[in-house]
PDB file of C-alpha atoms and ligand atoms in Angstrom:
ATOM      1  CA  MET A   1      -0.114  -0.027  -0.071  1.00 43.00           C
ATOM      2  CA  THR A   2       1.168   3.317  -0.602  1.00 45.00           C
ATOM      3  CA  ASP A   3      -0.028   7.320  -0.448  1.00 46.00           C
ATOM      4  CA  PRO A   4      -2.502   7.180  -3.059  1.00 42.00           C
ATOM      5  CA  ALA A   5      -3.014  10.825  -2.741  1.00 43.00           C
ATOM      6  CA  ALA A   6       1.132  11.444  -3.305  1.00 47.00           C
ATOM      7  CA  ALA A   7       2.091  12.419  -6.612  1.00 49.00           C
ATOM      8  CA  PRO A   8       3.072   9.286  -9.055  1.00 47.00           C
ATOM      9  CA  GLY A   9       6.850   8.722  -8.819  1.00 52.00           C
ATOM     10  CA  SER A  10       7.089  10.613  -5.947  1.00 52.00           C
ATOM     11  CA  ALA A  11       8.970   9.804  -3.338  1.00 54.00           C
ATOM     12  CA  GLN A  12       5.683  10.234  -1.379  1.00 56.00           C
ATOM     13  CA  GLN A  13       4.330   7.758  -3.672  1.00 54.00           C
ATOM     14  CA  LYS A  14       6.775   5.332  -3.560  1.00 72.00           C
ATOM     15  CA  ILE A  15       6.573   5.091  -0.048  1.00 77.00           C
ATOM     16  CA  ASP A  16       4.944   1.874   1.189  1.00 81.00           C
ATOM     17  CA  THR A  17       3.040   2.082   4.625  1.00 82.00           C
ATOM     18  CA  SER A  18       2.328  -2.046   4.378  1.00 82.00           C
ATOM     19  CA  VAL A  19       5.139  -3.129   5.205  1.00 83.00           C
ATOM     20  CA  PRO A  20       7.565  -2.303   8.879  1.00 85.00           C
ATOM     21  CA  HIS A  21      10.718  -0.349   7.400  1.00 85.00           C
ATOM     22  CA  SER A  22      14.106   0.206   9.745  1.00 85.00           C
ATOM     23  CA  ALA A  23      14.652   4.017   9.228  1.00 88.00           C
ATOM     24  CA  ARG A  24      10.484   4.639  10.309  1.00 90.00           C
ATOM     25  CA  ILE A  25      10.947   2.003  13.313  1.00 91.00           C
ATOM     26  CA  TRP A  26      14.355   3.680  14.017  1.00 90.00           C
ATOM     27  CA  ASN A  27      12.423   7.415  14.301  1.00 91.00           C
ATOM     28  CA  TYR A  28       9.443   5.792  16.488  1.00 92.00           C
ATOM     29  CA  TRP A  29      12.580   4.518  19.058  1.00 92.00           C
ATOM     30  CA  LEU A  30      14.103   7.701  19.019  1.00 90.00           C
ATOM     31  CA  GLY A  31      11.117   9.590  19.951  1.00 88.00           C
ATOM     32  CA  GLY A  32      10.101  10.753  16.405  1.00 87.00           C
ATOM     33  CA  LYS A  33       6.421  12.067  14.636  1.00 86.00           C
ATOM     34  CA  ASP A  34       8.729  10.538  11.013  1.00 84.00           C
ATOM     35  CA  ASN A  35       5.839   6.994  10.984  1.00 86.00           C
ATOM     36  CA  TYR A  36       3.218   4.673  10.162  1.00 89.00           C
ATOM     37  CA  PRO A  37       0.680   3.039  12.371  1.00 91.00           C
ATOM     38  CA  VAL A  38       2.645  -0.614  11.199  1.00 90.00           C
ATOM     39  CA  ASP A  39       5.793   0.562  12.581  1.00 89.00           C
ATOM     40  CA  GLU A  40       4.153   1.649  15.355  1.00 92.00           C
ATOM     41  CA  GLU A  41       3.264  -1.780  15.928  1.00 91.00           C
ATOM     42  CA  ALA A  42       5.998  -3.145  15.263  1.00 89.00           C
ATOM     43  CA  GLY A  43       8.063  -1.591  17.010  1.00 91.00           C
ATOM     44  CA  ASP A  44       5.629  -2.038  20.148  1.00 93.00           C
ATOM     45  CA  ALA A  45       5.973  -5.219  19.307  1.00 91.00           C
ATOM     46  CA  TYR A  46      10.063  -5.509  20.172  1.00 91.00           C
ATOM     47  CA  THR A  47       9.844  -3.344  22.878  1.00 94.00           C
ATOM     48  CA  ALA A  48       7.160  -5.824  24.567  1.00 93.00           C
ATOM     49  CA  VAL A  49       9.815  -9.159  24.231  1.00 92.00           C
ATOM     50  CA  PHE A  50      13.345  -6.094  24.876  1.00 94.00           C
ATOM     51  CA  PRO A  51      12.410  -2.365  25.969  1.00 94.00           C
ATOM     52  CA  GLY A  52      15.796  -1.588  25.891  1.00 94.00           C
ATOM     53  CA  ILE A  53      16.205  -2.303  22.324  1.00 94.00           C
ATOM     54  CA  VAL A  54      15.243   2.449  23.049  1.00 93.00           C
ATOM     55  CA  THR A  55      18.295   3.092  25.077  1.00 92.00           C
ATOM     56  CA  ILE A  56      20.442   1.261  22.405  1.00 94.00           C
ATOM     57  CA  ALA A  57      18.466   3.337  19.497  1.00 94.00           C
ATOM     58  CA  ARG A  58      19.306   6.187  21.456  1.00 93.00           C
ATOM     59  CA  SER A  59      22.692   5.323  23.000  1.00 93.00           C
ATOM     60  CA  SER A  60      23.687   4.818  19.312  1.00 94.00           C
ATOM     61  CA  ARG A  61      22.380   8.315  18.505  1.00 94.00           C
ATOM     62  CA  ALA A  62      25.067   9.298  21.200  1.00 94.00           C
ATOM     63  CA  PHE A  63      28.163   7.653  20.325  1.00 96.00           C
ATOM     64  CA  LEU A  64      27.913   8.918  17.008  1.00 97.00           C
ATOM     65  CA  ARG A  65      27.459  12.563  18.113  1.00 96.00           C
ATOM     66  CA  ARG A  66      30.665  12.117  20.050  1.00 96.00           C
ATOM     67  CA  ASN A  67      32.121  10.376  17.089  1.00 98.00           C
ATOM     68  CA  ILE A  68      31.202  13.803  14.580  1.00 98.00           C
ATOM     69  CA  THR A  69      32.500  16.640  17.718  1.00 98.00           C
ATOM     70  CA  TYR A  70      35.259  14.698  17.672  1.00 98.00           C
ATOM     71  CA  LEU A  71      36.455  13.963  13.813  1.00 98.00           C
ATOM     72  CA  ALA A  72      35.757  17.864  13.353  1.00 98.00           C
ATOM     73  CA  GLY A  73      37.049  19.657  16.337  1.00 98.00           C
ATOM     74  CA  GLU A  74      40.637  16.809  18.071  1.00 98.00           C
ATOM     75  CA  VAL A  75      40.806  15.654  14.094  1.00 98.00           C
ATOM     76  CA  GLY A  76      40.392  18.438  11.941  1.00 98.00           C
ATOM     77  CA  ILE A  77      37.969  16.147   9.005  1.00 98.00           C
ATOM     78  CA  ARG A  78      35.886  18.508   7.852  1.00 98.00           C
ATOM     79  CA  GLN A  79      34.238  16.146   4.831  1.00 98.00           C
ATOM     80  CA  PHE A  80      31.936  13.340   5.503  1.00 98.00           C
ATOM     81  CA  LEU A  81      29.770  10.523   3.531  1.00 98.00           C
ATOM     82  CA  ASP A  82      26.901   8.848   5.894  1.00 98.00           C
ATOM     83  CA  ILE A  83      25.033   5.835   4.442  1.00 98.00           C
ATOM     84  CA  GLY A  84      22.406   5.149   6.190  1.00 96.00           C
ATOM     85  CA  THR A  85      21.313   7.946   6.854  1.00 94.00           C
ATOM     86  CA  GLY A  86      17.967   7.374   8.834  1.00 91.00           C
ATOM     87  CA  LEU A  87      14.898  10.082   9.378  1.00 90.00           C
ATOM     88  CA  PRO A  88      16.011  13.678  10.579  1.00 88.00           C
ATOM     89  CA  THR A  89      16.614  13.750  13.765  1.00 87.00           C
ATOM     90  CA  ALA A  90      18.294  15.802  16.711  1.00 84.00           C
ATOM     91  CA  ASP A  91      21.968  15.930  15.914  1.00 90.00           C
ATOM     92  CA  ASN A  92      21.950  14.885  12.040  1.00 94.00           C
ATOM     93  CA  THR A  93      26.039  15.066  11.154  1.00 96.00           C
ATOM     94  CA  HIS A  94      26.481  17.700   9.321  1.00 96.00           C
ATOM     95  CA  GLN A  95      24.352  19.854  11.886  1.00 95.00           C
ATOM     96  CA  VAL A  96      27.001  17.809  14.805  1.00 97.00           C
ATOM     97  CA  ALA A  97      29.694  18.446  12.706  1.00 98.00           C
ATOM     98  CA  GLN A  98      28.568  22.050  11.633  1.00 97.00           C
ATOM     99  CA  ARG A  99      28.430  23.491  14.909  1.00 97.00           C
ATOM    100  CA  ILE A 100      32.115  23.233  15.170  1.00 98.00           C
ATOM    101  CA  ALA A 101      33.882  23.914  11.591  1.00 98.00           C
ATOM    102  CA  PRO A 102      31.042  25.642   9.627  1.00 98.00           C
ATOM    103  CA  GLU A 103      33.249  24.834   6.370  1.00 98.00           C
ATOM    104  CA  SER A 104      31.933  21.193   6.359  1.00 98.00           C
ATOM    105  CA  ARG A 105      30.594  19.111   4.105  1.00 98.00           C
ATOM    106  CA  ILE A 106      27.964  16.373   4.420  1.00 97.00           C
ATOM    107  CA  VAL A 107      27.352  13.470   1.532  1.00 97.00           C
ATOM    108  CA  TYR A 108      23.930  11.715   3.356  1.00 97.00           C
ATOM    109  CA  VAL A 109      22.555   8.268   1.314  1.00 97.00           C
ATOM    110  CA  ASP A 110      20.037   6.304   2.413  1.00 96.00           C
ATOM    111  CA  ASN A 111      17.325   4.075  -0.351  1.00 94.00           C
ATOM    112  CA  ASP A 112      14.656   4.704   1.908  1.00 90.00           C
ATOM    113  CA  PRO A 113      11.790   6.542  -0.392  1.00 88.00           C
ATOM    114  CA  MET A 114      10.767   8.473   2.989  1.00 87.00           C
ATOM    115  CA  VAL A 115      13.927   9.142   4.050  1.00 88.00           C
ATOM    116  CA  LEU A 116      14.672  11.045   0.539  1.00 89.00           C
ATOM    117  CA  ALA A 117      10.533  12.273   1.086  1.00 87.00           C
ATOM    118  CA  HIS A 118      12.087  14.240   4.472  1.00 87.00           C
ATOM    119  CA  ALA A 119      15.874  15.191   2.602  1.00 86.00           C
ATOM    120  CA  ARG A 120      15.137  18.638   2.536  1.00 83.00           C
ATOM    121  CA  ALA A 121      15.840  18.514   6.198  1.00 81.00           C
ATOM    122  CA  LEU A 122      19.416  16.961   6.190  1.00 82.00           C
ATOM    123  CA  LEU A 123      19.741  19.215   3.279  1.00 87.00           C
ATOM    124  CA  TYR A 124      20.064  22.838   5.691  1.00 90.00           C
ATOM    125  CA  SER A 125      24.295  23.853   5.643  1.00 92.00           C
ATOM    126  CA  THR A 126      25.232  26.168   6.722  1.00 94.00           C
ATOM    127  CA  PRO A 127      26.401  28.923   4.252  1.00 96.00           C
ATOM    128  CA  GLU A 128      30.476  28.252   4.227  1.00 97.00           C
ATOM    129  CA  GLY A 129      30.093  24.534   4.698  1.00 97.00           C
ATOM    130  CA  ALA A 130      27.632  22.077   1.672  1.00 97.00           C
ATOM    131  CA  THR A 131      24.840  19.641   2.451  1.00 96.00           C
ATOM    132  CA  ALA A 132      23.693  17.004  -0.155  1.00 96.00           C
ATOM    133  CA  TYR A 133      21.607  13.461  -0.504  1.00 95.00           C
ATOM    134  CA  VAL A 134      21.630  10.624  -2.678  1.00 95.00           C
ATOM    135  CA  ASP A 135      19.481   7.861  -3.496  1.00 95.00           C
ATOM    136  CA  ALA A 136      21.497   5.547  -3.384  1.00 96.00           C
ATOM    137  CA  ASP A 137      21.544   1.663  -2.090  1.00 97.00           C
ATOM    138  CA  ILE A 138      25.226   0.571  -0.530  1.00 98.00           C
ATOM    139  CA  LEU A 139      25.130  -3.003  -2.644  1.00 98.00           C
ATOM    140  CA  ALA A 140      26.041  -0.358  -5.024  1.00 98.00           C
ATOM    141  CA  PRO A 141      29.477   1.620  -3.749  1.00 98.00           C
ATOM    142  CA  ASP A 142      31.567   2.971  -6.945  1.00 98.00           C
ATOM    143  CA  ARG A 143      27.780   4.675  -7.629  1.00 98.00           C
ATOM    144  CA  ILE A 144      28.629   6.720  -4.472  1.00 98.00           C
ATOM    145  CA  LEU A 145      31.671   7.620  -5.010  1.00 98.00           C
ATOM    146  CA  GLU A 146      30.200   8.556  -7.395  1.00 98.00           C
ATOM    147  CA  VAL A 147      27.497  11.041  -6.570  1.00 97.00           C
ATOM    148  CA  ALA A 148      29.500  11.503  -3.402  1.00 98.00           C
ATOM    149  CA  ALA A 149      32.505  13.237  -5.632  1.00 98.00           C
ATOM    150  CA  GLU A 150      30.166  15.971  -6.862  1.00 97.00           C
ATOM    151  CA  THR A 151      29.848  17.079  -3.710  1.00 98.00           C
ATOM    152  CA  LEU A 152      33.143  16.074  -1.495  1.00 98.00           C
ATOM    153  CA  ASP A 153      36.738  16.149  -2.698  1.00 98.00           C
ATOM    154  CA  LEU A 154      37.948  12.519  -2.270  1.00 98.00           C
ATOM    155  CA  LYS A 155      41.167  12.887  -2.535  1.00 98.00           C
ATOM    156  CA  ARG A 156      41.068  14.154   0.624  1.00 98.00           C
ATOM    157  CA  PRO A 157      40.375  13.005   3.940  1.00 98.00           C
ATOM    158  CA  THR A 158      36.975  12.114   4.591  1.00 98.00           C
ATOM    159  CA  ALA A 159      35.511   9.817   6.936  1.00 98.00           C
ATOM    160  CA  LEU A 160      33.158   7.119   6.681  1.00 98.00           C
ATOM    161  CA  ILE A 161      30.162   7.246   8.935  1.00 98.00           C
ATOM    162  CA  LEU A 162      28.197   3.880   8.733  1.00 98.00           C
ATOM    163  CA  SER A 163      25.751   3.675  11.796  1.00 98.00           C
ATOM    164  CA  ASN A 164      23.555   0.698  12.109  1.00 97.00           C
ATOM    165  CA  ILE A 165      23.166  -0.416   8.282  1.00 97.00           C
ATOM    166  CA  LEU A 166      25.929  -3.252   8.424  1.00 98.00           C
ATOM    167  CA  GLY A 167      23.382  -5.121   9.666  1.00 97.00           C
ATOM    168  CA  HIS A 168      20.643  -4.946   6.629  1.00 96.00           C
ATOM    169  CA  ILE A 169      23.319  -6.936   4.180  1.00 97.00           C
ATOM    170  CA  ALA A 170      22.559  -9.591   4.751  1.00 95.00           C
ATOM    171  CA  ASP A 171      25.843 -11.516   3.993  1.00 97.00           C
ATOM    172  CA  TYR A 172      28.515 -10.803   6.040  1.00 98.00           C
ATOM    173  CA  ASP A 173      31.573 -10.928   3.204  1.00 98.00           C
ATOM    174  CA  ARG A 174      29.979  -9.358   1.176  1.00 98.00           C
ATOM    175  CA  ALA A 175      29.508  -6.461   4.197  1.00 98.00           C
ATOM    176  CA  ARG A 176      32.764  -6.676   5.042  1.00 98.00           C
ATOM    177  CA  SER A 177      33.939  -5.990   1.022  1.00 98.00           C
ATOM    178  CA  ILE A 178      31.808  -2.826   0.490  1.00 98.00           C
ATOM    179  CA  VAL A 179      33.923  -1.601   3.858  1.00 98.00           C
ATOM    180  CA  ILE A 180      36.775  -2.181   2.244  1.00 98.00           C
ATOM    181  CA  ARG A 181      35.713  -1.200  -1.459  1.00 98.00           C
ATOM    182  CA  LEU A 182      34.919   2.014   0.004  1.00 98.00           C
ATOM    183  CA  MET A 183      38.188   2.997   2.641  1.00 98.00           C
ATOM    184  CA  ASP A 184      39.844   2.693  -0.917  1.00 98.00           C
ATOM    185  CA  ALA A 185      38.630   5.061  -2.521  1.00 98.00           C
ATOM    186  CA  LEU A 186      39.696   7.389   0.465  1.00 98.00           C
ATOM    187  CA  PRO A 187      42.978   8.956   1.377  1.00 98.00           C
ATOM    188  CA  SER A 188      46.017   8.377   3.898  1.00 98.00           C
ATOM    189  CA  GLY A 189      43.843  10.408   7.096  1.00 98.00           C
ATOM    190  CA  SER A 190      40.169   8.915   6.513  1.00 98.00           C
ATOM    191  CA  TYR A 191      38.189   7.488   9.195  1.00 98.00           C
ATOM    192  CA  LEU A 192      36.037   4.969   9.163  1.00 98.00           C
ATOM    193  CA  SER A 193      33.079   4.857  11.993  1.00 98.00           C
ATOM    194  CA  VAL A 194      31.393   1.650  12.162  1.00 98.00           C
ATOM    195  CA  ASN A 195      28.272   1.171  14.868  1.00 98.00           C
ATOM    196  CA  ASP A 196      25.930  -2.088  14.851  1.00 98.00           C
ATOM    197  CA  GLY A 197      24.417  -4.373  17.234  1.00 97.00           C
ATOM    198  CA  SER A 198      26.535  -7.347  18.383  1.00 97.00           C
ATOM    199  CA  ARG A 199      25.373 -10.696  19.625  1.00 95.00           C
ATOM    200  CA  GLY A 200      26.757 -12.478  22.994  1.00 93.00           C
ATOM    201  CA  ILE A 201      25.885  -9.894  25.487  1.00 92.00           C
ATOM    202  CA  ASP A 202      21.840  -9.704  25.712  1.00 93.00           C
ATOM    203  CA  PRO A 203      19.809 -13.316  24.387  1.00 94.00           C
ATOM    204  CA  VAL A 204      16.359 -11.328  24.535  1.00 95.00           C
ATOM    205  CA  PHE A 205      17.765  -8.760  22.242  1.00 95.00           C
ATOM    206  CA  GLU A 206      18.706 -11.701  20.659  1.00 95.00           C
ATOM    207  CA  GLN A 207      15.434 -13.378  21.080  1.00 93.00           C
ATOM    208  CA  ALA A 208      13.571  -9.741  19.841  1.00 93.00           C
ATOM    209  CA  GLN A 209      15.852  -9.376  16.458  1.00 93.00           C
ATOM    210  CA  ASP A 210      14.990 -12.970  15.266  1.00 92.00           C
ATOM    211  CA  ALA A 211      11.788 -12.836  15.823  1.00 89.00           C
ATOM    212  CA  TYR A 212      11.607  -9.124  14.142  1.00 88.00           C
ATOM    213  CA  ASN A 213      13.455 -10.539  11.293  1.00 90.00           C
ATOM    214  CA  GLU A 214      11.213 -12.996  10.594  1.00 87.00           C
ATOM    215  CA  SER A 215       8.491 -10.861  10.638  1.00 80.00           C
ATOM    216  CA  GLY A 216       8.330  -9.045   7.046  1.00 78.00           C
ATOM    217  CA  ALA A 217      10.787  -5.887   7.901  1.00 78.00           C
ATOM    218  CA  VAL A 218      13.817  -5.766   6.220  1.00 83.00           C
ATOM    219  CA  PRO A 219      16.156  -8.143   8.899  1.00 90.00           C
ATOM    220  CA  TYR A 220      18.720  -6.488   9.926  1.00 94.00           C
ATOM    221  CA  ASN A 221      21.766  -9.396  11.084  1.00 96.00           C
ATOM    222  CA  LEU A 222      23.264  -9.069  14.402  1.00 97.00           C
ATOM    223  CA  ARG A 223      26.846  -9.571  14.265  1.00 98.00           C
ATOM    224  CA  THR A 224      29.485 -10.510  16.543  1.00 97.00           C
ATOM    225  CA  ILE A 225      32.236  -8.252  18.522  1.00 98.00           C
ATOM    226  CA  ASP A 226      34.700  -9.634  16.498  1.00 98.00           C
ATOM    227  CA  GLN A 227      32.690  -9.724  13.351  1.00 98.00           C
ATOM    228  CA  ILE A 228      32.335  -6.066  13.709  1.00 98.00           C
ATOM    229  CA  ALA A 229      36.303  -5.567  15.252  1.00 98.00           C
ATOM    230  CA  ALA A 230      37.158  -6.909  12.158  1.00 98.00           C
ATOM    231  CA  TYR A 231      35.535  -3.714   9.574  1.00 98.00           C
ATOM    232  CA  PHE A 232      38.711  -1.771  10.906  1.00 98.00           C
ATOM    233  CA  GLU A 233      41.248  -4.258   9.768  1.00 98.00           C
ATOM    234  CA  GLY A 234      44.158  -2.160   8.317  1.00 98.00           C
ATOM    235  CA  LEU A 235      43.129   0.813  10.762  1.00 98.00           C
ATOM    236  CA  GLU A 236      44.384   2.497  13.580  1.00 98.00           C
ATOM    237  CA  LEU A 237      41.706   1.996  15.513  1.00 98.00           C
ATOM    238  CA  VAL A 238      41.099   5.676  17.930  1.00 98.00           C
ATOM    239  CA  GLU A 239      41.318   4.800  22.215  1.00 97.00           C
ATOM    240  CA  PRO A 240      39.074   3.009  23.525  1.00 97.00           C
ATOM    241  CA  GLY A 241      38.364   0.995  20.230  1.00 98.00           C
ATOM    242  CA  VAL A 242      36.135  -1.221  20.051  1.00 98.00           C
ATOM    243  CA  VAL A 243      33.287  -1.458  22.447  1.00 97.00           C
ATOM    244  CA  SER A 244      30.170  -1.096  23.311  1.00 96.00           C
ATOM    245  CA  VAL A 245      28.586   1.959  22.530  1.00 96.00           C
ATOM    246  CA  PRO A 246      28.501   4.159  25.887  1.00 94.00           C
ATOM    247  CA  LEU A 247      32.000   2.854  26.242  1.00 94.00           C
ATOM    248  CA  TRP A 248      33.634   5.007  23.695  1.00 96.00           C
ATOM    249  CA  ARG A 249      34.574   8.403  25.007  1.00 95.00           C
ATOM    250  CA  PRO A 250      31.345   8.973  27.351  1.00 92.00           C
ATOM    251  CA  ASP A 251      30.609  12.660  28.129  1.00 88.00           C
ATOM    252  CA  GLY A 252      27.714  14.021  30.925  1.00 77.00           C
ATOM    253  CA  ASP A 253      25.453  13.341  28.346  1.00 71.00           C
ATOM    254  CA  THR A 254      25.809   9.523  27.433  1.00 65.00           C
ATOM    255  CA  PRO A 255      22.786   7.407  28.323  1.00 62.00           C
ATOM    256  CA  ALA A 256      23.517   3.843  30.300  1.00 61.00           C
ATOM    257  CA  PRO A 257      27.202   3.894  31.076  1.00 73.00           C
ATOM    258  CA  GLU A 258      27.526   0.358  30.454  1.00 81.00           C
ATOM    259  CA  PRO A 259      27.462  -1.944  28.187  1.00 88.00           C
ATOM    260  CA  ILE A 260      24.632  -2.974  25.907  1.00 93.00           C
ATOM    261  CA  GLY A 261      24.039  -4.726  21.982  1.00 96.00           C
ATOM    262  CA  GLU A 262      25.277  -2.649  19.823  1.00 97.00           C
ATOM    263  CA  HIS A 263      29.499  -2.389  19.785  1.00 98.00           C
ATOM    264  CA  GLY A 264      31.693   0.826  17.815  1.00 98.00           C
ATOM    265  CA  GLY A 265      34.850   2.324  16.789  1.00 98.00           C
ATOM    266  CA  LEU A 266      36.150   5.133  14.662  1.00 98.00           C
ATOM    267  CA  ALA A 267      38.953   4.815  13.263  1.00 98.00           C
ATOM    268  CA  ARG A 268      42.400   6.175  11.192  1.00 98.00           C
ATOM    269  CA  LYS A 269      43.426   5.109   7.771  1.00 98.00           C
ATOM    270  CA  PRO A 270      46.980   4.818   7.884  1.00 98.00           C
TER     271      PRO A 270
HETATM  272  C1  LIG B 301      18.863   1.927  11.422  1.00 64.96           C
HETATM  273  S1  LIG B 301      18.215   3.103  10.509  1.00 64.96           S
HETATM  274  C2  LIG B 301      20.037   3.182  11.530  1.00 64.96           C
HETATM  275  C3  LIG B 301      20.069   5.643  10.772  1.00 64.96           C
HETATM  276  C4  LIG B 301      21.470   6.236  11.749  1.00 64.96           C
HETATM  277  N1  LIG B 301      21.722   5.552  10.639  1.00 64.96           N
HETATM  278  C5  LIG B 301      21.281   5.995  12.928  1.00 64.96           C
HETATM  279  O1  LIG B 301      22.079   5.052  13.136  1.00 64.96           O
HETATM  280  O2  LIG B 301      20.621   6.435  14.216  1.00 64.96           O
HETATM  281  C6  LIG B 301      18.899   2.087   9.186  1.00 64.96           C
HETATM  282  C7  LIG B 301      19.226   2.869   7.798  1.00 64.96           C
HETATM  283  O3  LIG B 301      19.645   2.536   6.798  1.00 64.96           O
HETATM  284  C8  LIG B 301      18.741   2.391   5.883  1.00 64.96           C
HETATM  285  N2  LIG B 301      19.406   1.436   4.499  1.00 64.96           N
HETATM  286  C9  LIG B 301      19.042   0.236   4.654  1.00 64.96           C
HETATM  287  N3  LIG B 301      19.795  -0.525   3.679  1.00 64.96           N
HETATM  288  C10 LIG B 301      20.072   0.190   3.128  1.00 64.96           C
HETATM  289  C11 LIG B 301      20.347   0.007   1.550  1.00 64.96           C
HETATM  290  N4  LIG B 301      20.778  -1.107   1.133  1.00 64.96           N
HETATM  291  N5  LIG B 301      21.362   0.500   0.808  1.00 64.96           N
HETATM  292  C12 LIG B 301      21.341   2.377   1.927  1.00 64.96           C
HETATM  293  N6  LIG B 301      20.435   2.657   2.928  1.00 64.96           N
HETATM  294  C13 LIG B 301      19.462   0.966   3.738  1.00 64.96           C
HETATM  295  C14 LIG B 301      17.870   2.772   5.993  1.00 64.96           C
HETATM  296  O4  LIG B 301      17.037   2.563   5.135  1.00 64.96           O
HETATM  297  C15 LIG B 301      17.301   3.540   6.877  1.00 64.96           C
HETATM  298  O5  LIG B 301      17.775   4.383   6.861  1.00 64.96           O
END
């Protein structure tokens, strides 16, 4: 089912409101309003089994904010490629980066028509910087690089942000090869930021995720901590390495400073 009132062929018209979508359920857990009853239902079914998912969603946004703050503030990165952006929320990548360095340039990539329909909110750049939105699939990294190069100078250090997207790639080896392909295209001094739902911490989380994956929603594959750490092979991990996200350089605003089933890290390309 799509919105019959929407213009034919528009992003709005392509939005399927009969199947729960990752970006919209995530938005629901983050406290946003850009979701449909089908997403609320799937989100509530999940929290009935595992209420901790709300903490996971919020902690991973906080991890992203601290990563971008570190990159823009301490490292001086001015270009960001954020794939699997999600629906606009508080502290999107460009807002955090441009607060510190207004000249920052950001390219967002997502393949969900709902995110495309809301992309305008992602495009409020400072006049000194730039933001762009690309409707593309992470399974086509070459196309992403080609379009990103229209906004970013990919010969200059760039941070690749992969926040809660790699689990959408069913085959782990394929996910790794896509990360390698993307990082290969970036110069020395670039950074990789990954965070993803993890196995081995909380069996109730794994049970809820298995049920969700069988519900008809686009599945999300939890990965072991070793699998998440392996995305950073060949790169120099920033301290404290790959950890549960609330433990990554916590600040005053970090919720739940204890291990949860969401691991991530940040690393520099030598
Ligand atoms: C769980 S949300 C994460 C949003 C945001 N990065 C965050 O961490 O808060 C996953 C996002 O990945 C997007 N996504 C899923 N599969 C994708 C694909 N194959 N290519 C591009 N984006 C994809 C979804 O549309 C959704 O916006």
